[in-house]
Coordinates of C-alpha atoms in Angstrom, one line a residue:
Chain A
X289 CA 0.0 0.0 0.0
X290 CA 1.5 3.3 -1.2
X291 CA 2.1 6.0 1.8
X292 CA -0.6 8.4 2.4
X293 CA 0.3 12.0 1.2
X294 CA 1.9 14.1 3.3
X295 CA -0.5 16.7 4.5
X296 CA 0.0 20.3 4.8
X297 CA 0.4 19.9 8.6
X298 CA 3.2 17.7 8.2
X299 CA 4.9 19.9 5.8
X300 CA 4.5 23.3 7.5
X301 CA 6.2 20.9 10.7
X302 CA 8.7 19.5 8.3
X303 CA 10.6 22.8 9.0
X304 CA 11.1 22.2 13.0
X305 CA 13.2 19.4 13.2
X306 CA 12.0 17.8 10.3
X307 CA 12.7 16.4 6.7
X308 CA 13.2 20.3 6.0
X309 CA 14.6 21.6 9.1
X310 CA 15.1 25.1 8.7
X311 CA 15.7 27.0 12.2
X312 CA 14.7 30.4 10.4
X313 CA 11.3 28.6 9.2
X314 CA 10.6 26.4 11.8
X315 CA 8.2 28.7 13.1
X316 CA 5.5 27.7 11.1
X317 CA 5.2 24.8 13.6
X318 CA 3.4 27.2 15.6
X319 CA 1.6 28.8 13.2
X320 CA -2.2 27.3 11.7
X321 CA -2.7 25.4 8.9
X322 CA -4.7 28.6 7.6
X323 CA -2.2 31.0 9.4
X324 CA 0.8 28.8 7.5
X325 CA -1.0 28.9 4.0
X326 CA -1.1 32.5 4.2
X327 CA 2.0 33.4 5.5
X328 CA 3.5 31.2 2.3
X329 CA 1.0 32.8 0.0
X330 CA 2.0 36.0 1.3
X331 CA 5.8 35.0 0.9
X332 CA 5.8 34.2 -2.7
X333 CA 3.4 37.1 -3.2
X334 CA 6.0 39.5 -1.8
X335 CA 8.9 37.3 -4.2
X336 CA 7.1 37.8 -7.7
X337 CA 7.1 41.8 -6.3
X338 CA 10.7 41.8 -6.1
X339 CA 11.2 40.9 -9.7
X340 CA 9.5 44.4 -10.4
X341 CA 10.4 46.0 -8.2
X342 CA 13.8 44.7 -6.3
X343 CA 12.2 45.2 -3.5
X344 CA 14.1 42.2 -1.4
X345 CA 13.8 44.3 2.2
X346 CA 10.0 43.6 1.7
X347 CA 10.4 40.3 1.8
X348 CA 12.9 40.6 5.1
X349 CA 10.4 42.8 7.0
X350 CA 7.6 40.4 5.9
X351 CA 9.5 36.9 7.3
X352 CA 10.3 38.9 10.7
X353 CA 6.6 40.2 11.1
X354 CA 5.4 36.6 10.6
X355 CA 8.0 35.4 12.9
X356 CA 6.9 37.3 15.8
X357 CA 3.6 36.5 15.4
X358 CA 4.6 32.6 15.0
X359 CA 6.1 33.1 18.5
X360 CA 3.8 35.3 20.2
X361 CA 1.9 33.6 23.1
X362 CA -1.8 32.3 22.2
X363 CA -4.1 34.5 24.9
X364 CA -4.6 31.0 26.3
X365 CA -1.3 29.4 26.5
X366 CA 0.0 28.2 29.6
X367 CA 3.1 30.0 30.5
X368 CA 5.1 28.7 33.0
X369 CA 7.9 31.7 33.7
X370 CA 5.8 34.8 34.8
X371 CA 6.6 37.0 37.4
X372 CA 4.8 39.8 39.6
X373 CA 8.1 41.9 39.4
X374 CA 11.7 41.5 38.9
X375 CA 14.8 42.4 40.9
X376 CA 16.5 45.7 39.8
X377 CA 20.6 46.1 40.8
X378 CA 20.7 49.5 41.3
X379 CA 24.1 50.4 39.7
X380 CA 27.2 50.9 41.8
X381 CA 29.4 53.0 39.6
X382 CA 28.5 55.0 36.0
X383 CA 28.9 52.8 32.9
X384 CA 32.0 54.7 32.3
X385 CA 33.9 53.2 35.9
X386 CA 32.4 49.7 35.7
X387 CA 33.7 46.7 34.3
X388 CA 31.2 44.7 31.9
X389 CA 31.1 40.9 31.3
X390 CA 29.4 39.8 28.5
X391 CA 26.9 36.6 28.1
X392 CA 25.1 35.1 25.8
X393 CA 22.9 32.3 24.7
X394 CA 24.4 31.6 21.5
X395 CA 26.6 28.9 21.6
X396 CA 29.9 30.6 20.9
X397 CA 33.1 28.6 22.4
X398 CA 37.2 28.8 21.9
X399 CA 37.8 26.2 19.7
X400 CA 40.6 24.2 21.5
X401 CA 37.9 24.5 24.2
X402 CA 34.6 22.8 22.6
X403 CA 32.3 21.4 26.0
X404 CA 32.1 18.4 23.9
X405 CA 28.2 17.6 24.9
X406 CA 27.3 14.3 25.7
X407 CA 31.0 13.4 25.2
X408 CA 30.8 14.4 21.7
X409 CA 34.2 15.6 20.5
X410 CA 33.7 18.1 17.5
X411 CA 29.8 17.7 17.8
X412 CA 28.7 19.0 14.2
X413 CA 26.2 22.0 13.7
X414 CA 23.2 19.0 12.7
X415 CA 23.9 16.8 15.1
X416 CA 23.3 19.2 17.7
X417 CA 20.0 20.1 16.3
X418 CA 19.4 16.4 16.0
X419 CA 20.1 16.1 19.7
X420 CA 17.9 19.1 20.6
X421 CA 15.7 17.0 22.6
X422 CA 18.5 15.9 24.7
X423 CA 19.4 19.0 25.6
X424 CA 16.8 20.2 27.0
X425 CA 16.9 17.7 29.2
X426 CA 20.0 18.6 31.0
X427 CA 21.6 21.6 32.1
X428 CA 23.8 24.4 30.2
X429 CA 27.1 24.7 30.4
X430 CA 29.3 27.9 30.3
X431 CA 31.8 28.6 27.9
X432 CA 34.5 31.0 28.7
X433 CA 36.2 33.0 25.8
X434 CA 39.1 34.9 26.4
X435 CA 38.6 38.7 25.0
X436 CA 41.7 38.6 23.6
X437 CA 40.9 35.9 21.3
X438 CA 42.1 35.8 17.6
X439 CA 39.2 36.0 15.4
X440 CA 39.8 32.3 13.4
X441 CA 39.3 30.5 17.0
X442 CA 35.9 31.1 17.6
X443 CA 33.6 28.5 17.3
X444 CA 29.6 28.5 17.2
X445 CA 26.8 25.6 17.8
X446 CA 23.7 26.0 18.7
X447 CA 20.8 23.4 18.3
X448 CA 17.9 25.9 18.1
X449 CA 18.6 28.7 16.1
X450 CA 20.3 29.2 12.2
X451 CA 23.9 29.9 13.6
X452 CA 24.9 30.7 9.7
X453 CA 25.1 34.6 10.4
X454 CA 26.9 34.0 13.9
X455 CA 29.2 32.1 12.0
X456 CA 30.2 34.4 9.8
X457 CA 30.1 37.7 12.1
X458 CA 30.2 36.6 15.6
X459 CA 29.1 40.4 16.6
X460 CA 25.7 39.6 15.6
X461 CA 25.2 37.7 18.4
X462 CA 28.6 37.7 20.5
X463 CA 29.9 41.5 20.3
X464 CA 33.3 41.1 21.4
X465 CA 34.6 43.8 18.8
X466 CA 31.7 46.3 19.5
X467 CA 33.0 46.0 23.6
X468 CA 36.5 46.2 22.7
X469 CA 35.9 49.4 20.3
X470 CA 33.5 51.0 23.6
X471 CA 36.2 50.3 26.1
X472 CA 38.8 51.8 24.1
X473 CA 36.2 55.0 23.7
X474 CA 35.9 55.2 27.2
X475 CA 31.9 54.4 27.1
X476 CA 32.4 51.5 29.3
X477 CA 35.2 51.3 32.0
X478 CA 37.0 48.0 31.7
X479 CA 35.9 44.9 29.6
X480 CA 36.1 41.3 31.9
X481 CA 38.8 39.4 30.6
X482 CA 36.2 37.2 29.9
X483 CA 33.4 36.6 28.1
X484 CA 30.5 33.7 28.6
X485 CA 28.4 31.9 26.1
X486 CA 26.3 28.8 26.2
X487 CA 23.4 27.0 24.5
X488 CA 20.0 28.1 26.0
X489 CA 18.0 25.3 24.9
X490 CA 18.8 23.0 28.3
X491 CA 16.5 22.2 31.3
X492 CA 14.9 25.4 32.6
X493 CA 14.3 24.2 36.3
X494 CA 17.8 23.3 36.8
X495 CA 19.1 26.6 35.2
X496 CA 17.2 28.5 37.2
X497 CA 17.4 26.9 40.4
X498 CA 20.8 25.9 40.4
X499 CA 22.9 26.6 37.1
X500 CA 21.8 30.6 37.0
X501 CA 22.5 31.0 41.0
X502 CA 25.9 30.0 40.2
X503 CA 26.8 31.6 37.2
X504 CA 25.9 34.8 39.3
X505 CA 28.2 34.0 41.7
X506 CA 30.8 33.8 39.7
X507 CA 30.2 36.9 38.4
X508 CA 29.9 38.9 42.0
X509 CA 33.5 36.9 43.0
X510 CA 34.9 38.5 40.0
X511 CA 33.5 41.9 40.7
X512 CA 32.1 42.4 37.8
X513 CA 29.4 45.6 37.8
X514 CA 27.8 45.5 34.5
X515 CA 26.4 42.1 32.4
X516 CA 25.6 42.6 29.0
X517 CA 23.3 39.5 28.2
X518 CA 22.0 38.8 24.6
X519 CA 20.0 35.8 24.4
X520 CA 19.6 34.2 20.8
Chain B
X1452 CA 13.3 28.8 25.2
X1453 CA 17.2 30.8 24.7
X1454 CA 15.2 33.8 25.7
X1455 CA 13.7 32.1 28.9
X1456 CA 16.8 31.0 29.5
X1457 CA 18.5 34.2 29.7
X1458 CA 15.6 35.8 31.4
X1459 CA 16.4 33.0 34.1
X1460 CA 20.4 34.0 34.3
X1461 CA 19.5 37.7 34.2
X1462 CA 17.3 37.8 37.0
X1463 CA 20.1 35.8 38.7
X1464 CA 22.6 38.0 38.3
X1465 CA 20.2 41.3 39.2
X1466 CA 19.6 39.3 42.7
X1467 CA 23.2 38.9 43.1
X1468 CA 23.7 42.6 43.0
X1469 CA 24.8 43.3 39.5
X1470 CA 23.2 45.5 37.4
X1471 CA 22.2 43.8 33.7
X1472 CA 21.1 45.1 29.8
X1473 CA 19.6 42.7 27.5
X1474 CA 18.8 42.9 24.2
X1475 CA 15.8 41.1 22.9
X1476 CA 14.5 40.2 19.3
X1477 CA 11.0 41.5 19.2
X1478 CA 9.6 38.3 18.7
X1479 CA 10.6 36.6 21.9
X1480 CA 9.2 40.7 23.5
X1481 CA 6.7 38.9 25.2
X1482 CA 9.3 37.1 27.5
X1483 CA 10.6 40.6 28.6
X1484 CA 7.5 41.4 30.1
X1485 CA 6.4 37.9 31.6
X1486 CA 9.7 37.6 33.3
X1487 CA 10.0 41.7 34.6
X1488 CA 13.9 42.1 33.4
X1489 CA 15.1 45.3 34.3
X1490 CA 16.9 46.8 31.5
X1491 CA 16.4 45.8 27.5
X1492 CA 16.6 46.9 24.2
X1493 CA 14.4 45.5 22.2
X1494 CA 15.3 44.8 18.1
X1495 CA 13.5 44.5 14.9
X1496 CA 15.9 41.7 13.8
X1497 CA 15.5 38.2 13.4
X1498 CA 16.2 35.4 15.3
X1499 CA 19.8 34.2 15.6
X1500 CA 20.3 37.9 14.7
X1501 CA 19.8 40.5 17.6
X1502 CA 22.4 43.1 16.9
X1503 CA 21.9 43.5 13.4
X1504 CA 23.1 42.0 10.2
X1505 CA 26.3 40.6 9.6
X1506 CA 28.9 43.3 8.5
X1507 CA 27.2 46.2 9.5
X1508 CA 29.4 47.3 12.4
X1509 CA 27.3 50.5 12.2
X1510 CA 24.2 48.9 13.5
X1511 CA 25.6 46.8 16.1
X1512 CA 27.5 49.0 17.2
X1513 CA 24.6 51.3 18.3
X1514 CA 22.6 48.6 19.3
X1515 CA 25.5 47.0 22.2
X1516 CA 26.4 50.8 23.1
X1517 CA 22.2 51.9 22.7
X1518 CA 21.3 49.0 25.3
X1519 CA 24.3 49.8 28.0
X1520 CA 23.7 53.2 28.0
X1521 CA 20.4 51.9 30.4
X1522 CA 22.6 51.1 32.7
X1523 CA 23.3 55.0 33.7
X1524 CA 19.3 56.1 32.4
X1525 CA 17.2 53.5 33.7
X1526 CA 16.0 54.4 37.5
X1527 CA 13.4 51.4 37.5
X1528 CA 12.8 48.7 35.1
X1529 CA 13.1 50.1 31.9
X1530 CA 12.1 48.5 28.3
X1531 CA 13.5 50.2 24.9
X1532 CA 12.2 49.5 21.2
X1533 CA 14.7 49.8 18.7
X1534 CA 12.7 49.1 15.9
X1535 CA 14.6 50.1 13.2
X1536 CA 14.9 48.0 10.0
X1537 CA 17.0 44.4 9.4
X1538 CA 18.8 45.8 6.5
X1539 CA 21.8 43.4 5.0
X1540 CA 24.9 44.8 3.9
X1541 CA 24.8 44.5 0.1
X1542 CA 21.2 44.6 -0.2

């Protein structure tokens, strides 16, 4: 008996983890079967416009408009992190005095200092999105990066988003250069000799009951005043 | 989940005494709010993407420096759109 066709559900879900995984479309996971339809209707609408018009930011603006409403909460959606209020540092020192760490989620590392997940040595961009599952199942680690690092030996993998830009401009998600350039402008006082990265797809409980805590820690035995945190 | 993640490690680090700046895609805006962070930019760009397109040293530039700068401005939790266009070097 021949397989059944694959329906439009299946395709649009194709893209998350799929046959088709495609971390910049696998939003239409979340999206309706009528909501999917129109935003690829739309899509190819918006293409045929550029060949009269060249108008290819059109099609950019259009992709990140549907993406946020792919990710935007239904009204009804259980949401498990929400908070009455938040703590608030009140600064000890102006930008200008303080010395600023940065950390983000995007799954930049040294590379002759890969964490090697799941005792994976050289772990490949795929298989860590074929593992995403797994790791959100345990919890994060940190990756230091010296800020001194030569461009060619930084490394980037990340199971849950399309690391292609952050691979080829780490300052779209990591921005060393950007710090370096502010410290050297006197904006910021002193730049932590290191920065921190790590994957944020991992087990949310543990991260923030344990993993986050200490991180923080860390951070205050360092003395560092100012985090710049860029999640991705 | 990355921005949940962060949210989690921010508000970490605030209750350890250290003042934090975030910046946030616009699509994951909503997390901003459910999890009360105290200081973040918020971008037009795409996911994987949050200071700007690759190359343009411009627009990250004045994103990282934009988001900082809340750390001498904001007196109480503080959210900032900066909702200007992804535009690709080149394009």
């Amino acid at each position: 008996m021949a397989d059944a066709p694959e329906t439009f559900e299946e395709f649009r879900k194709s893209f998350s983890y799929g046959e088709r995984s495609d971390l910049d479309f696998k939003f239409m996971k979340s999206l309706s079967d009528d909501e999917a339809a129109q935003f690829l209707a739309g899509l190819l609408a918006h293409v045929g416009d550029a060949y009269d018009h060249a108008r290819l930011t059109d099609i950019i603006d259009y992709v990140i408009d549907w993406q946020a409403r792919a990710y935007a909460p239904a009204p009804d959606a259980k949401r498990t992190w929400v908070y009455e209020e938040g703590p608030f540092a009140t600064p000890a020192k102006p930008l200008a005095d303080s010395r600023v760490a940065l950390l983000t989620s995007s799954g930049h590392f040294v590379h002759d200092d890969d964490p090697e997940p799941f005792g994976v040595v050289g772990m490949t961009q795929q298989e860590a999105e074929e593992r995403i599952s797994e790791f959100l199942k345990v919890p994060p680690e940190l990756s230091r990066v010296p800020v001194s690092f030569a461009p060619g030996e930084l490394r980037v993998r990340h199971g849950g988003y399309d690391v292609t830009s952050a691979a080829l401009d780490h300052n779209v998600a990591f921005p060393l250069d950007h710090l370096h350039d502010l410290q050297a402008d006197g904006v910021i006082g002193e730049l932590h000799d290191e920065a921190f990265s790590f994957m944020g797809a991992a087990a949310q409980m543990r991260l923030q009951k344990e993993t986050a805590p200490e991180w923080a820690k860390m951070l205050r035995d360092a003395e560092v005043d100012v985090v710049l945190l860029v999640p991705v | 989940m990355c921005h949940v993640s962060v949210g989690h490690v921010g508000r970490a680090i605030e209750e350890a005494g250290i003042a934090t700046t975030a910046v946030y895609v616009r699509a994951f805006g909503h997390v901003v709010d459910e999890m009360k962070l105290p200081r973040v930019l918020i971008t037009n760009h795409p996911m994987g993407r949050p200071l700007g397109p690759v190359g343009d040293r411009q627009r990250q530039r004045a994103v990282v420096a934009s988001a900082l700068s809340l750390i001498d401005s904001a007196t109480e939790p503080t959210v900032v759109d900066d909702l200007g266009p992804f535009r690709p070097v080149g394009g």
